[in-house]
């Protein structure tokens, strides 16, 4: 290894010829991470910088600079025959360290997974890579799928500066690698895909523990995003008593047109370019905003688009500004009353399957709605569904009691003419794969639903009907 000082950066290079490509690198660069590529001997290389901030960062830069660690870990992985970009040098500056490594032309695993028809093939390759890490005692500590590159039918590990190679590799280490790598796609994996993955990995028995760990990771992640909902972050901008979601600052300035709804808890006002929901209770206001922020972080469009929150001040109530859904569809109870009887059998089945898939996605992502009435589900004209009343949305793993509550609420707030077989088909598809006692749940839903009247808003106004006996279907 060749050592050379360039612009007060001490470089350690496998080939001194690389030094001619480093003369424009300055130690005063302030980006947290810097990225660039360079060409040497007709090959392309990737140069990444780690800028250290604060006392902890400066100490880390002196004791265990990340550029140096990534170089060393890359060499060790290659010695273990685990694919990673070949490191060819590193640099140490006053507050910054650097890594130079082979440039791998490819896509991150998440992108490949989302755009590949043969997902089982990809998952089996991922499983075998993780099995190799287990065999070699490698704990990555940041093994999300964007840190795995798919290139020419091979997988490459990147971002190695947090990695450890351990003499004793415990089940905790194994679960860490598995849960971090699967967390971004686990909700979207079918039962068949999960089975194929763990079988290829060679330790199917660990599946339940990984499942639990992913759930716990998500709850911690949601809690952290909620805690930051009222601060300025990568997605929010604070200005006085208003917090904007970035991209919506100053674009919602319409004039008042009408009052849509007014009750003891909220008042909903329409403006020419948005809707404002005013909350009389500050706690409900904050709960709604937190839910909206979490959905943005999740990248999910399952609620109306939220624009900003204005906090209460003095006698002024707080409100949330959001997308106006007028002309974009209607609430589920009205939609069913208006359209369902005239649908063909094919159209009914397609609608049931679509709504059940929407519910299934909620449950798999640990999303719960505590007031799951027909009027709180919006049917979009363009296809798809949205949840209304953000303040009633919670993030927690569903269990038997939650499923019974949500389905009972929905059951007694949609028209009585919806056939029992259609209700059952919806229930079975929506709850498939949850691992719950569906026979017992179905009995509880049927029993509790029959004790209540059906009350919903139809196409011509409020309707009150008797419930037809539901249940006693075949639950698998």
JSON list of N, CA, C and O in Angstrom, two decimals, residues 301 323-332 335 338-339 343 351 377-386:
[
{"chain": "A", "resi": 301, "resn": "UNK", "atom": "N", "xyz": [-50.02, 6.33, -0.20]},
{"chain": "A", "resi": 301, "resn": "UNK", "atom": "CA", "xyz": [-51.13, 7.25, -0.46]},
{"chain": "A", "resi": 301, "resn": "UNK", "atom": "C", "xyz": [-52.43, 6.54, -0.11]},
{"chain": "A", "resi": 301, "resn": "UNK", "atom": "O", "xyz": [-53.19, 6.12, -0.98]},
{"chain": "A", "resi": 323, "resn": "UNK", "atom": "N", "xyz": [-56.07, 17.74, 0.98]},
{"chain": "A", "resi": 323, "resn": "UNK", "atom": "CA", "xyz": [-56.65, 17.60, -0.35]},
{"chain": "A", "resi": 323, "resn": "UNK", "atom": "C", "xyz": [-58.17, 17.61, -0.30]},
{"chain": "A", "resi": 323, "resn": "UNK", "atom": "O", "xyz": [-58.79, 17.00, 0.57]},
{"chain": "A", "resi": 324, "resn": "UNK", "atom": "N", "xyz": [-58.77, 18.31, -1.27]},
{"chain": "A", "resi": 324, "resn": "UNK", "atom": "CA", "xyz": [-60.23, 18.30, -1.44]},
{"chain": "A", "resi": 324, "resn": "UNK", "atom": "C", "xyz": [-60.60, 17.13, -2.36]},
{"chain": "A", "resi": 324, "resn": "UNK", "atom": "O", "xyz": [-60.13, 17.05, -3.50]},
{"chain": "A", "resi": 325, "resn": "UNK", "atom": "N", "xyz": [-61.44, 16.23, -1.86]},
{"chain": "A", "resi": 325, "resn": "UNK", "atom": "CA", "xyz": [-61.81, 15.04, -2.62]},
{"chain": "A", "resi": 325, "resn": "UNK", "atom": "C", "xyz": [-63.07, 15.23, -3.46]},
{"chain": "A", "resi": 325, "resn": "UNK", "atom": "O", "xyz": [-63.54, 14.29, -4.10]},
{"chain": "A", "resi": 326, "resn": "UNK", "atom": "N", "xyz": [-63.62, 16.44, -3.48]},
{"chain": "A", "resi": 326, "resn": "UNK", "atom": "CA", "xyz": [-64.85, 16.68, -4.23]},
{"chain": "A", "resi": 326, "resn": "UNK", "atom": "C", "xyz": [-64.65, 16.34, -5.71]},
{"chain": "A", "resi": 326, "resn": "UNK", "atom": "O", "xyz": [-63.70, 16.77, -6.35]},
{"chain": "A", "resi": 327, "resn": "UNK", "atom": "N", "xyz": [-65.56, 15.52, -6.24]},
{"chain": "A", "resi": 327, "resn": "UNK", "atom": "CA", "xyz": [-65.49, 15.13, -7.65]},
{"chain": "A", "resi": 327, "resn": "UNK", "atom": "C", "xyz": [-64.55, 13.98, -7.94]},
{"chain": "A", "resi": 327, "resn": "UNK", "atom": "O", "xyz": [-64.43, 13.54, -9.09]},
{"chain": "A", "resi": 328, "resn": "UNK", "atom": "N", "xyz": [-63.85, 13.47, -6.90]},
{"chain": "A", "resi": 328, "resn": "UNK", "atom": "CA", "xyz": [-62.88, 12.40, -7.10]},
{"chain": "A", "resi": 328, "resn": "UNK", "atom": "C", "xyz": [-63.40, 11.03, -6.69]},
{"chain": "A", "resi": 328, "resn": "UNK", "atom": "O", "xyz": [-62.69, 10.02, -6.80]},
{"chain": "A", "resi": 329, "resn": "UNK", "atom": "N", "xyz": [-64.66, 10.98, -6.23]},
{"chain": "A", "resi": 329, "resn": "UNK", "atom": "CA", "xyz": [-65.25, 9.73, -5.78]},
{"chain": "A", "resi": 329, "resn": "UNK", "atom": "C", "xyz": [-66.25, 9.99, -4.69]},
{"chain": "A", "resi": 329, "resn": "UNK", "atom": "O", "xyz": [-66.76, 11.11, -4.55]},
{"chain": "A", "resi": 330, "resn": "UNK", "atom": "N", "xyz": [-66.55, 8.98, -3.87]},
{"chain": "A", "resi": 330, "resn": "UNK", "atom": "CA", "xyz": [-67.48, 9.17, -2.76]},
{"chain": "A", "resi": 330, "resn": "UNK", "atom": "C", "xyz": [-67.25, 8.10, -1.69]},
{"chain": "A", "resi": 330, "resn": "UNK", "atom": "O", "xyz": [-66.55, 7.12, -1.90]},
{"chain": "A", "resi": 331, "resn": "UNK", "atom": "N", "xyz": [-67.88, 8.33, -0.53]},
{"chain": "A", "resi": 331, "resn": "UNK", "atom": "CA", "xyz": [-67.72, 7.41, 0.59]},
{"chain": "A", "resi": 331, "resn": "UNK", "atom": "C", "xyz": [-68.32, 6.05, 0.24]},
{"chain": "A", "resi": 331, "resn": "UNK", "atom": "O", "xyz": [-69.24, 5.94, -0.56]},
{"chain": "A", "resi": 332, "resn": "UNK", "atom": "N", "xyz": [-67.79, 5.01, 0.87]},
{"chain": "A", "resi": 332, "resn": "UNK", "atom": "CA", "xyz": [-68.17, 3.63, 0.55]},
{"chain": "A", "resi": 332, "resn": "UNK", "atom": "C", "xyz": [-69.66, 3.38, 0.72]},
{"chain": "A", "resi": 332, "resn": "UNK", "atom": "O", "xyz": [-70.28, 2.71, -0.12]},
{"chain": "A", "resi": 335, "resn": "UNK", "atom": "N", "xyz": [-71.48, 4.97, -2.13]},
{"chain": "A", "resi": 335, "resn": "UNK", "atom": "CA", "xyz": [-71.10, 4.28, -3.37]},
{"chain": "A", "resi": 335, "resn": "UNK", "atom": "C", "xyz": [-71.85, 2.97, -3.52]},
{"chain": "A", "resi": 335, "resn": "UNK", "atom": "O", "xyz": [-72.38, 2.66, -4.60]},
{"chain": "A", "resi": 338, "resn": "UNK", "atom": "N", "xyz": [-75.54, 3.43, -4.24]},
{"chain": "A", "resi": 338, "resn": "UNK", "atom": "CA", "xyz": [-75.78, 3.98, -5.57]},
{"chain": "A", "resi": 338, "resn": "UNK", "atom": "C", "xyz": [-75.48, 2.97, -6.69]},
{"chain": "A", "resi": 338, "resn": "UNK", "atom": "O", "xyz": [-76.17, 2.95, -7.71]},
{"chain": "A", "resi": 339, "resn": "UNK", "atom": "N", "xyz": [-74.48, 2.12, -6.50]},
{"chain": "A", "resi": 339, "resn": "UNK", "atom": "CA", "xyz": [-73.95, 1.35, -7.63]},
{"chain": "A", "resi": 339, "resn": "UNK", "atom": "C", "xyz": [-74.03, -0.17, -7.52]},
{"chain": "A", "resi": 339, "resn": "UNK", "atom": "O", "xyz": [-74.08, -0.86, -8.54]},
{"chain": "A", "resi": 343, "resn": "UNK", "atom": "N", "xyz": [-74.26, -3.67, -10.51]},
{"chain": "A", "resi": 343, "resn": "UNK", "atom": "CA", "xyz": [-73.01, -4.26, -10.97]},
{"chain": "A", "resi": 343, "resn": "UNK", "atom": "C", "xyz": [-73.24, -5.68, -11.48]},
{"chain": "A", "resi": 343, "resn": "UNK", "atom": "O", "xyz": [-74.11, -6.40, -10.98]},
{"chain": "A", "resi": 351, "resn": "UNK", "atom": "N", "xyz": [-64.65, -5.64, -7.35]},
{"chain": "A", "resi": 351, "resn": "UNK", "atom": "CA", "xyz": [-64.72, -4.60, -6.32]},
{"chain": "A", "resi": 351, "resn": "UNK", "atom": "C", "xyz": [-64.39, -5.20, -4.95]},
{"chain": "A", "resi": 351, "resn": "UNK", "atom": "O", "xyz": [-63.62, -4.61, -4.17]},
{"chain": "A", "resi": 377, "resn": "UNK", "atom": "N", "xyz": [-64.39, 5.29, 4.55]},
{"chain": "A", "resi": 377, "resn": "UNK", "atom": "CA", "xyz": [-63.63, 4.70, 3.44]},
{"chain": "A", "resi": 377, "resn": "UNK", "atom": "C", "xyz": [-64.07, 5.41, 2.17]},
{"chain": "A", "resi": 377, "resn": "UNK", "atom": "O", "xyz": [-65.27, 5.47, 1.87]},
{"chain": "A", "resi": 378, "resn": "UNK", "atom": "N", "xyz": [-63.12, 5.96, 1.44]},
{"chain": "A", "resi": 378, "resn": "UNK", "atom": "CA", "xyz": [-63.43, 6.72, 0.24]},
{"chain": "A", "resi": 378, "resn": "UNK", "atom": "C", "xyz": [-63.11, 5.89, -0.99]},
{"chain": "A", "resi": 378, "resn": "UNK", "atom": "O", "xyz": [-62.01, 5.35, -1.12]},
{"chain": "A", "resi": 379, "resn": "UNK", "atom": "N", "xyz": [-64.08, 5.76, -1.90]},
{"chain": "A", "resi": 379, "resn": "UNK", "atom": "CA", "xyz": [-63.90, 5.02, -3.14]},
{"chain": "A", "resi": 379, "resn": "UNK", "atom": "C", "xyz": [-63.53, 6.01, -4.24]},
{"chain": "A", "resi": 379, "resn": "UNK", "atom": "O", "xyz": [-64.31, 6.89, -4.59]},
{"chain": "A", "resi": 380, "resn": "UNK", "atom": "N", "xyz": [-62.34, 5.87, -4.79]},
{"chain": "A", "resi": 380, "resn": "UNK", "atom": "CA", "xyz": [-61.87, 6.81, -5.80]},
{"chain": "A", "resi": 380, "resn": "UNK", "atom": "C", "xyz": [-62.41, 6.45, -7.19]},
{"chain": "A", "resi": 380, "resn": "UNK", "atom": "O", "xyz": [-62.48, 5.28, -7.55]},
{"chain": "A", "resi": 381, "resn": "UNK", "atom": "N", "xyz": [-62.81, 7.45, -7.94]},
{"chain": "A", "resi": 381, "resn": "UNK", "atom": "CA", "xyz": [-63.29, 7.23, -9.30]},
{"chain": "A", "resi": 381, "resn": "UNK", "atom": "C", "xyz": [-62.26, 6.52, -10.16]},
{"chain": "A", "resi": 381, "resn": "UNK", "atom": "O", "xyz": [-62.58, 5.67, -11.00]},
{"chain": "A", "resi": 382, "resn": "UNK", "atom": "N", "xyz": [-61.00, 6.88, -9.97]},
{"chain": "A", "resi": 382, "resn": "UNK", "atom": "CA", "xyz": [-59.93, 6.32, -10.78]},
{"chain": "A", "resi": 382, "resn": "UNK", "atom": "C", "xyz": [-59.55, 4.91, -10.36]},
{"chain": "A", "resi": 382, "resn": "UNK", "atom": "O", "xyz": [-58.72, 4.25, -10.98]},
{"chain": "A", "resi": 383, "resn": "UNK", "atom": "N", "xyz": [-60.17, 4.43, -9.27]},
{"chain": "A", "resi": 383, "resn": "UNK", "atom": "CA", "xyz": [-59.86, 3.12, -8.73]},
{"chain": "A", "resi": 383, "resn": "UNK", "atom": "C", "xyz": [-59.03, 3.24, -7.47]},
{"chain": "A", "resi": 383, "resn": "UNK", "atom": "O", "xyz": [-58.18, 4.11, -7.34]},
{"chain": "A", "resi": 384, "resn": "UNK", "atom": "N", "xyz": [-59.30, 2.38, -6.51]},
{"chain": "A", "resi": 384, "resn": "UNK", "atom": "CA", "xyz": [-58.57, 2.41, -5.25]},
{"chain": "A", "resi": 384, "resn": "UNK", "atom": "C", "xyz": [-59.39, 3.05, -4.15]},
{"chain": "A", "resi": 384, "resn": "UNK", "atom": "O", "xyz": [-60.53, 3.51, -4.36]},
{"chain": "A", "resi": 385, "resn": "UNK", "atom": "N", "xyz": [-58.81, 3.10, -2.95]},
{"chain": "A", "resi": 385, "resn": "UNK", "atom": "CA", "xyz": [-59.53, 3.54, -1.76]},
{"chain": "A", "resi": 385, "resn": "UNK", "atom": "C", "xyz": [-58.63, 4.41, -0.88]},
{"chain": "A", "resi": 385, "resn": "UNK", "atom": "O", "xyz": [-57.40, 4.33, -0.97]},
{"chain": "A", "resi": 386, "resn": "UNK", "atom": "N", "xyz": [-59.26, 5.21, -0.05]},
{"chain": "A", "resi": 386, "resn": "UNK", "atom": "CA", "xyz": [-58.55, 6.03, 0.93]},
{"chain": "A", "resi": 386, "resn": "UNK", "atom": "C", "xyz": [-59.24, 5.90, 2.28]},
{"chain": "A", "resi": 386, "resn": "UNK", "atom": "O", "xyz": [-60.45, 5.67, 2.36]}
]
